[in-house]
Coordinates of C-alpha atoms (C1' of nucleotides) in Angstrom, one line a residue:
Chain T
M1 CA 1.2 21.7 4.2
T2 CA 4.1 20.5 6.3
A3 CA 5.1 16.9 5.6
P4 CA 3.5 14.5 8.0
I5 CA 6.2 11.9 7.5
A6 CA 8.6 11.1 10.3
P7 CA 12.0 12.6 9.6
L8 CA 14.0 10.3 7.3
T9 CA 17.1 10.6 9.4
Q10 CA 15.2 9.1 12.4
I11 CA 13.7 6.3 10.2
M12 CA 17.1 5.5 8.6
R13 CA 18.7 5.4 12.0
E14 CA 16.1 3.2 13.5
Y15 CA 16.0 0.8 10.6
A16 CA 19.5 0.7 9.4
D17 CA 18.8 -2.8 7.8
P18 CA 16.6 -1.9 4.8
S19 CA 14.7 -5.2 5.1
A20 CA 13.6 -4.2 8.6
C21 CA 12.3 -0.8 7.5
P22 CA 8.5 -1.0 7.2
V23 CA 8.4 1.5 4.3
R24 CA 11.1 0.0 2.2
N25 CA 10.0 -3.5 3.0
V26 CA 6.3 -3.1 2.3
L27 CA 6.5 -0.6 -0.6
D28 CA 9.2 -2.4 -2.4
H29 CA 7.0 -5.4 -2.4
L30 CA 4.0 -3.5 -3.7
G31 CA 6.1 -1.6 -6.1
D32 CA 6.5 -4.5 -8.5
K33 CA 4.9 -4.6 -11.9
W34 CA 1.6 -6.3 -11.1
S35 CA 0.6 -6.0 -7.5
V36 CA -1.1 -2.6 -7.8
L37 CA -3.0 -3.8 -10.9
I38 CA -4.2 -7.0 -9.1
I39 CA -5.3 -5.1 -6.0
T40 CA -7.1 -2.6 -8.1
A41 CA -9.0 -5.4 -9.8
L42 CA -9.9 -7.1 -6.5
A43 CA -11.0 -3.8 -5.0
H44 CA -14.2 -4.1 -7.0
R45 CA -15.1 -7.7 -6.5
P46 CA -13.6 -11.1 -6.0
Y47 CA -12.1 -12.6 -9.2
R48 CA -11.3 -16.1 -10.4
F49 CA -7.8 -16.9 -11.7
G50 CA -8.8 -17.0 -15.3
E51 CA -10.9 -13.8 -15.0
L52 CA -8.0 -11.9 -13.7
R53 CA -5.8 -13.3 -16.4
R54 CA -8.2 -12.0 -19.1
E55 CA -8.8 -8.7 -17.3
I56 CA -5.1 -7.9 -17.0
A57 CA -4.5 -8.8 -20.6
D58 CA -0.7 -8.5 -20.7
I59 CA 0.2 -10.4 -17.6
S60 CA 1.8 -13.9 -18.0
Q61 CA 0.3 -16.8 -16.2
R62 CA 3.5 -17.3 -14.4
M63 CA 3.6 -13.8 -13.0
L64 CA 0.0 -13.8 -12.1
T65 CA 0.4 -17.0 -10.0
Q66 CA 3.5 -15.6 -8.4
T67 CA 2.1 -12.1 -7.6
L68 CA -1.1 -13.7 -6.2
R69 CA 1.1 -15.9 -3.9
D70 CA 3.1 -12.9 -2.7
L71 CA 0.0 -11.0 -1.9
Q72 CA -1.5 -13.9 -0.1
A73 CA 1.7 -14.4 1.9
D74 CA 1.5 -10.7 2.9
G75 CA -2.1 -11.3 4.0
L76 CA -3.6 -8.8 1.6
I77 CA -5.6 -11.3 -0.3
E78 CA -7.5 -14.5 0.5
R79 CA -7.6 -17.6 -1.7
E80 CA -10.5 -20.0 -1.7
V81 CA -10.8 -23.2 -3.7
F82 CA -14.2 -24.4 -4.7
P83 CA -14.4 -28.2 -5.3
T84 CA -16.2 -28.0 -8.5
T85 CA -15.1 -29.8 -11.6
P86 CA -12.8 -28.5 -12.7
P87 CA -11.9 -26.9 -9.4
S88 CA -12.2 -23.1 -9.5
V89 CA -10.3 -20.7 -7.3
E90 CA -11.4 -17.3 -6.1
Y91 CA -9.3 -14.5 -5.0
R92 CA -10.5 -11.6 -2.8
L93 CA -9.1 -8.8 -0.7
S94 CA -8.7 -9.5 2.9
P95 CA -9.7 -6.9 5.4
M96 CA -6.1 -5.6 5.5
G97 CA -6.1 -5.6 1.7
K98 CA -9.3 -3.5 1.7
S99 CA -7.7 -1.1 4.1
F100 CA -4.8 -0.8 1.7
V101 CA -7.1 0.4 -1.1
V102 CA -7.6 3.7 0.8
P103 CA -4.1 5.0 0.5
L104 CA -3.7 3.3 -2.9
S105 CA -6.7 5.0 -4.3
A106 CA -5.2 8.4 -3.0
M107 CA -2.1 7.7 -5.1
V108 CA -4.1 6.6 -8.1
D109 CA -6.1 9.7 -8.0
W110 CA -3.0 11.7 -7.7
A111 CA -1.5 10.0 -10.7
F112 CA -4.6 10.6 -12.8
E113 CA -4.7 14.3 -11.7
H114 CA -1.1 15.1 -12.3
F115 CA -0.3 12.9 -15.3
P116 CA -0.8 15.8 -17.8
A117 CA 1.6 18.0 -15.8
I118 CA 4.1 15.2 -15.5
K119 CA 4.0 14.5 -19.3
E120 CA 4.5 18.3 -19.9
A121 CA 7.4 18.4 -17.5
R122 CA 9.1 15.5 -19.3
A123 CA 8.7 17.1 -22.7
E124 CA 10.1 20.4 -21.4
F125 CA 13.0 18.7 -19.7
A126 CA 13.8 16.7 -22.8
K127 CA 13.6 19.9 -24.8
A128 CA 16.0 21.7 -22.6
A129 CA 18.6 18.9 -22.8
Chain O
M1 CA -15.9 1.3 2.3
T2 CA -16.5 0.7 -1.5
A3 CA -13.4 1.1 -3.6
P4 CA -13.2 4.6 -5.1
I5 CA -11.0 3.5 -7.9
A6 CA -12.4 3.5 -11.4
P7 CA -13.1 0.0 -12.6
L8 CA -9.9 -1.6 -13.9
T9 CA -11.7 -2.9 -17.0
Q10 CA -12.4 0.6 -18.0
I11 CA -8.9 1.8 -17.3
M12 CA -7.3 -1.2 -19.1
R13 CA -9.6 -0.6 -22.1
E14 CA -8.9 3.1 -22.3
Y15 CA -5.2 2.8 -21.9
A16 CA -4.4 -0.4 -23.7
D17 CA -0.8 0.7 -24.1
P18 CA 0.7 0.4 -20.6
S19 CA 3.1 3.4 -21.1
A20 CA 0.0 5.5 -21.8
C21 CA -1.8 4.6 -18.6
P22 CA -1.3 7.2 -16.0
V23 CA -1.2 4.8 -13.1
R24 CA 1.2 2.3 -14.5
N25 CA 3.3 5.1 -16.0
V26 CA 3.6 7.3 -12.9
L27 CA 3.7 4.5 -10.2
D28 CA 6.2 2.4 -12.1
H29 CA 8.5 5.4 -12.1
L30 CA 8.0 6.0 -8.4
G31 CA 8.2 2.4 -7.6
D32 CA 11.9 2.2 -8.1
K33 CA 14.3 1.7 -5.3
W34 CA 15.1 5.3 -4.3
S35 CA 12.5 7.8 -5.4
V36 CA 10.3 7.4 -2.4
L37 CA 13.3 7.7 -0.1
I38 CA 14.6 10.9 -1.8
I39 CA 11.1 12.5 -1.8
T40 CA 10.7 11.6 1.9
A41 CA 13.9 13.4 2.7
L42 CA 13.1 16.5 0.6
A43 CA 9.6 16.6 2.3
H44 CA 11.3 18.0 5.3
R45 CA 13.7 20.6 3.8
P46 CA 15.8 21.3 0.7
Y47 CA 19.0 19.1 0.6
R48 CA 22.3 19.5 -1.1
F49 CA 23.6 16.6 -3.1
G50 CA 26.2 15.5 -0.6
E51 CA 23.8 15.9 2.3
L52 CA 21.3 13.5 0.5
R53 CA 24.2 11.1 -0.2
R54 CA 25.1 10.9 3.5
E55 CA 21.5 10.9 4.6
I56 CA 20.5 7.9 2.5
A57 CA 23.6 6.1 3.5
D58 CA 23.3 3.1 1.2
I59 CA 22.6 4.8 -2.1
S60 CA 25.4 4.9 -4.7
Q61 CA 26.3 8.3 -6.1
R62 CA 25.4 7.0 -9.6
M63 CA 21.9 6.2 -8.6
L64 CA 21.4 9.4 -6.6
T65 CA 22.3 11.4 -9.6
Q66 CA 20.1 9.3 -11.9
T67 CA 17.1 9.3 -9.6
L68 CA 17.4 13.0 -9.0
R69 CA 17.3 13.6 -12.7
D70 CA 14.3 11.4 -13.2
L71 CA 12.4 13.2 -10.5
Q72 CA 13.5 16.5 -12.0
A73 CA 12.4 15.5 -15.4
D74 CA 8.9 14.5 -14.0
G75 CA 8.8 18.0 -12.5
L76 CA 8.6 16.7 -8.9
I77 CA 11.8 18.4 -7.7
E78 CA 13.7 21.6 -8.6
R79 CA 17.4 21.9 -8.9
E80 CA 19.4 25.1 -8.1
V81 CA 23.1 25.6 -8.6
F82 CA 24.8 28.1 -6.4
P83 CA 28.0 29.7 -8.0
T84 CA 30.1 29.2 -4.9
T85 CA 33.4 27.6 -5.1
P86 CA 33.1 24.7 -5.3
P87 CA 29.7 25.1 -6.8
S88 CA 27.0 23.6 -4.6
V89 CA 23.6 22.3 -5.8
E90 CA 20.4 22.3 -3.9
Y91 CA 17.4 20.1 -4.5
R92 CA 13.9 20.9 -3.3
L93 CA 10.3 19.7 -3.9
S94 CA 8.4 21.5 -6.5
P95 CA 4.8 22.4 -5.8
M96 CA 3.7 19.2 -7.6
G97 CA 6.3 17.2 -5.6
K98 CA 4.8 18.7 -2.4
S99 CA 1.3 17.7 -3.5
F100 CA 2.7 14.1 -4.0
V101 CA 3.7 14.0 -0.3
V102 CA 0.1 13.8 0.7
P103 CA -0.8 10.4 -0.9
L104 CA 2.7 9.2 -0.2
S105 CA 2.5 9.8 3.5
A106 CA -0.8 8.0 3.5
M107 CA 1.0 5.0 2.1
V108 CA 3.9 5.4 4.5
D109 CA 1.5 5.6 7.5
W110 CA -0.3 2.5 6.2
A111 CA 3.0 0.7 5.9
F112 CA 4.0 1.5 9.5
E113 CA 0.7 0.6 10.9
H114 CA 0.3 -2.7 9.2
F115 CA 3.9 -3.9 9.1
P116 CA 3.4 -6.1 12.2
A117 CA 0.4 -7.8 10.7
I118 CA 2.2 -8.3 7.4
K119 CA 5.2 -9.9 9.2
E120 CA 2.9 -12.1 11.0
A121 CA 1.0 -13.1 7.8
R122 CA 4.3 -13.9 6.1
A123 CA 5.4 -16.1 9.1
E124 CA 2.1 -18.0 9.1
F125 CA 2.1 -18.4 5.4
A126 CA 5.7 -19.8 5.4
K127 CA 4.7 -22.1 8.3
A128 CA 1.7 -23.5 6.4
A129 CA 3.9 -24.3 3.4
Chain G
dC1 C1' -10.3 -39.7 -30.0
dA2 C1' -9.2 -34.9 -29.8
dT3 C1' -9.9 -30.4 -28.2
dG4 C1' -10.6 -26.9 -24.8
dG5 C1' -11.1 -24.9 -20.3
dT6 C1' -10.0 -25.4 -15.1
dG7 C1' -5.4 -23.5 -12.4
dG8 C1' -1.3 -24.1 -12.0
dT9 C1' 4.4 -25.5 -12.3
dT10 C1' 8.9 -25.8 -14.5
dC11 C1' 12.6 -24.5 -17.4
dC12 C1' 15.2 -21.3 -20.0
dC13 C1' 16.4 -16.9 -21.6
dT14 C1' 16.7 -11.7 -21.9
dC15 C1' 17.1 -7.3 -20.4
dG16 C1' 17.7 -3.6 -17.6
dA17 C1' 18.1 -1.8 -12.8
dG18 C1' 21.5 -1.0 -9.9
dG19 C1' 26.4 -1.6 -7.7
dT20 C1' 31.4 -0.7 -8.0
dA21 C1' 35.2 1.8 -9.3
dA22 C1' 37.7 5.1 -11.8
dC23 C1' 38.0 9.6 -13.6
dC24 C1' 36.9 14.8 -14.3
dA25 C1' 37.6 20.3 -13.2
dG26 C1' 38.4 23.6 -9.9
dT27 C1' 39.9 25.2 -5.4
dG28 C1' 41.5 25.3 -0.5
dG29 C1' 44.4 23.4 3.1
dC30 C1' 48.6 21.2 4.9
Chain S
dG1 C1' 53.3 18.6 -4.2
dC2 C1' 49.5 16.0 -2.4
dC3 C1' 45.2 15.3 -0.7
dA4 C1' 40.2 16.3 -0.2
dC5 C1' 35.8 18.2 -1.1
dT6 C1' 32.2 20.0 -4.5
dG7 C1' 28.9 17.3 -8.0
dG8 C1' 29.1 14.8 -11.2
dT9 C1' 30.0 11.1 -15.6
dT10 C1' 31.5 6.9 -17.6
dA11 C1' 32.6 1.9 -18.2
dC12 C1' 32.0 -2.6 -16.6
dC13 C1' 29.6 -6.3 -14.3
dT14 C1' 26.0 -8.9 -11.7
dC15 C1' 21.8 -10.5 -10.5
dG16 C1' 17.1 -11.2 -10.4
dA17 C1' 12.4 -9.7 -12.3
dG18 C1' 9.8 -11.0 -15.7
dG19 C1' 8.6 -13.1 -20.4
dG20 C1' 7.6 -17.4 -23.3
dA21 C1' 6.6 -21.9 -23.9
dA22 C1' 6.0 -26.5 -22.6
dC23 C1' 4.0 -29.6 -19.5
dC24 C1' 0.6 -31.4 -15.8
dA25 C1' -4.1 -33.7 -14.1
dC26 C1' -9.0 -33.6 -14.5
dC27 C1' -13.2 -33.3 -16.8
dA28 C1' -16.8 -32.0 -20.5
dT29 C1' -18.0 -31.6 -25.0
dG30 C1' -18.3 -32.8 -29.9

DNA sequence: CATGGTGGTTCCCTCGAGGTAACCAGTGGC
DNA sequence: GCCACTGGTTACCTCGAGGGAACCACCATG
């Protein structure tokens, strides 16, 4: 199982400026506290703002708005306003967002599968120290 | 392409405490500034401390030490000290670390592939605002 | 008239990730 | 004697992500 990632040296050389490196640029954005959770929710069906707020119980309204805006700016989600009273807003994954679910779910599966081993490793490491 | 991720509702309900949720627990750790970069480097071959420091040009010695310790605590990398003078230290991926390279490289590939589209989406979003 | 539910925005504050720099022991080279 | 390289540790500081609460307009309900 040789690593299929391009050599780091090459990547680092090509994208000396971290903000220009695709990996660091994209993954840093998605590595925040809420993006993955929101995308996971939207992977199942479109959600309205309030629904998401209730679903992700411990997110603040401020961060929900902000993270949704960032994901929308990156083109991962689409926002649609319905002129009802009161106006309701629906968020859904864009095609690109849906394509992101594939590698994301691979990571999620990995996390579930190896979580016990990681917990054990942490306990052993703490014991050794 | 239906999302193969378990329903968020179910996950959130099962792991009400965020620190007990495998996904948030594991991915938050790996979502820091340097873990992915270090794992990417080690995916190709073992590295010595100083080698890593030079390879990842813009990491501080402090964060390199700390991130390596965290990855070691999670059981993703192994540390071996050689009793040379001066003592040298080699870091390599553990079997679990190697298994993580699979989903990680899927994400890296996705990032490379969609980076142009993301940049375009950002530009368009900024223009619209 | 007041309250609650739409989907936000704005201000203020905290806390911790991460950067910088100095220092350590031991040894080899000039 | 002085410097450099090995792989660190420690103290100090900054800056921004994120939390909390208040506020907004609009409408329906009681």
